[in-house]
Amino acid sequence: VIFELQPVTASEQSVRRDLLAVAAEQARVLGFEPVVRFDGPVDAAVDDKLADDLLNTVREALTNVARHAQATRATVEISVKDEQIEVVVIDDGVGIDESRPHGGRGLRNMRERAERLGGTFHIGPAVTGSGTQVTWRVPAAS
């Protein structure tokens, strides 16, 4: 799992393709293939620097699902609207323990990336059903 946390660098290809590759790579540790959905002009809205943060955030979120959630499904949704990029990762696992502080390194990394880029990070119970939802939102590249 530690090897899986090494930083990802965006390729010269499409960000969509790179995100699908991260999801496929994480399938080994998850034990299932996460569903990845795109909405909006992701490749046009993400420059190389933002792509690195985006890829690392998705990797970190899926690694957390693999390590903590005991999930059988996970969905990664990447959307672009109103000049914002939003990543939502939802799993069907045991859910987050609201009585414990959420301060692991992975969560801290995702929060710091979002804040450094002028965005937001939230983790909590999945909106529908059981599990956890991570929402990472940052301004699109201009």
XYZ file of C-alpha atoms in Angstrom:
142
model
C 0.000 0.000 0.000
C 2.849 2.411 0.773
C 4.180 1.974 -2.771
C 0.736 2.942 -4.055
C 1.017 6.317 -2.281
C 3.940 7.488 -4.413
C 3.079 10.737 -6.252
C 1.568 10.433 -9.693
C 2.645 12.780 -12.455
C 0.280 13.634 -15.275
C 1.349 12.359 -18.655
C 1.325 14.345 -21.846
C -1.858 12.464 -22.743
C -5.358 13.196 -21.581
C -6.207 13.663 -17.919
C -9.242 11.428 -18.449
C -6.975 8.621 -19.600
C -4.638 9.187 -16.663
C -7.541 9.098 -14.182
C -8.780 5.829 -15.682
C -5.252 4.419 -15.341
C -5.120 5.401 -11.645
C -8.486 3.717 -11.063
C -7.337 0.543 -12.842
C -4.114 0.549 -10.832
C -6.056 0.910 -7.567
C -8.326 -2.018 -8.515
C -5.509 -4.352 -7.422
C -5.633 -3.128 -3.818
C -9.391 -2.559 -3.777
C -10.245 -6.031 -5.037
C -12.714 -4.527 -7.545
C -12.708 -2.012 -10.383
C -13.991 1.411 -9.286
C -16.508 3.110 -11.570
C -15.201 6.387 -13.027
C -17.545 9.003 -14.484
C -16.736 12.287 -16.199
C -18.967 15.297 -16.737
C -17.789 18.343 -18.636
C -14.564 19.332 -20.408
C -12.107 17.746 -17.967
C -9.105 17.774 -20.304
C -9.619 21.451 -21.217
C -10.135 22.547 -17.589
C -7.074 20.827 -16.107
C -3.518 22.041 -16.757
C -0.424 19.936 -15.964
C 0.048 21.247 -12.417
C -3.603 20.789 -11.507
C -3.549 17.341 -13.134
C -0.841 16.172 -10.736
C -2.921 17.266 -7.725
C -6.082 15.756 -9.193
C -4.442 12.382 -9.899
C -2.841 12.232 -6.466
C -6.129 13.106 -4.773
C -8.004 10.339 -6.601
C -5.243 7.862 -5.793
C -5.244 8.873 -2.121
C -9.039 8.642 -1.859
C -9.124 5.168 -3.429
C -6.235 4.028 -1.230
C -8.264 5.100 1.805
C -11.227 3.085 0.525
C -8.976 0.036 0.178
C -7.420 0.458 3.634
C -10.414 1.445 5.743
C -13.815 1.047 4.096
C -14.283 -2.701 3.658
C -16.176 -1.655 0.525
C -17.369 -3.735 -2.407
C -17.981 -0.738 -4.685
C -16.560 2.719 -5.224
C -17.445 5.474 -7.650
C -15.214 8.348 -8.731
C -17.006 11.277 -10.350
C -15.010 14.105 -11.919
C -17.027 17.065 -13.131
C -16.325 20.521 -14.472
C -18.908 23.268 -14.159
C -18.978 26.918 -13.197
C -15.179 27.049 -13.541
C -14.796 24.461 -10.761
C -13.448 20.927 -10.849
C -15.139 18.584 -8.434
C -14.020 15.087 -7.506
C -16.489 12.955 -5.554
C -15.431 9.507 -4.352
C -18.200 7.406 -2.809
C -17.843 3.908 -1.378
C -20.377 1.446 0.041
C -18.226 0.479 2.994
C -18.603 0.668 6.745
C -18.701 4.462 6.764
C -16.631 6.964 8.622
C -16.530 6.946 12.404
C -17.881 10.397 13.262
C -16.648 10.067 16.863
C -12.998 9.951 15.780
C -11.002 12.885 14.443
C -10.222 12.638 10.732
C -6.547 13.467 10.642
C -4.714 10.714 8.789
C -1.955 11.670 6.389
C -4.031 10.861 3.309
C -6.922 13.073 4.384
C -4.525 15.824 5.395
C -2.830 15.653 1.974
C -6.159 15.931 0.140
C -7.273 18.857 2.331
C -3.951 20.697 1.922
C -4.010 20.261 -1.866
C -7.522 21.682 -2.071
C -6.730 24.640 0.199
C -3.462 25.428 -1.609
C -5.429 25.619 -4.858
C -8.144 27.823 -3.336
C -10.638 24.982 -3.031
C -12.396 22.860 -0.439
C -12.307 19.321 0.913
C -15.019 17.449 2.794
C -15.353 13.891 4.076
C -18.454 12.435 5.664
C -21.169 9.831 5.357
C -22.281 8.997 1.822
C -25.313 11.030 0.809
C -27.200 7.880 -0.164
C -26.878 4.519 1.541
C -23.974 3.432 3.694
C -20.354 4.310 3.155
C -18.258 7.432 2.915
C -18.147 10.366 0.528
C -15.090 12.487 -0.190
C -15.644 15.761 -2.048
C -12.663 17.733 -3.376
C -13.427 20.965 -5.244
C -10.933 23.421 -6.770
C -10.984 26.194 -9.374
C -10.406 25.025 -12.929
C -7.218 26.080 -14.712
C -7.636 29.354 -16.544
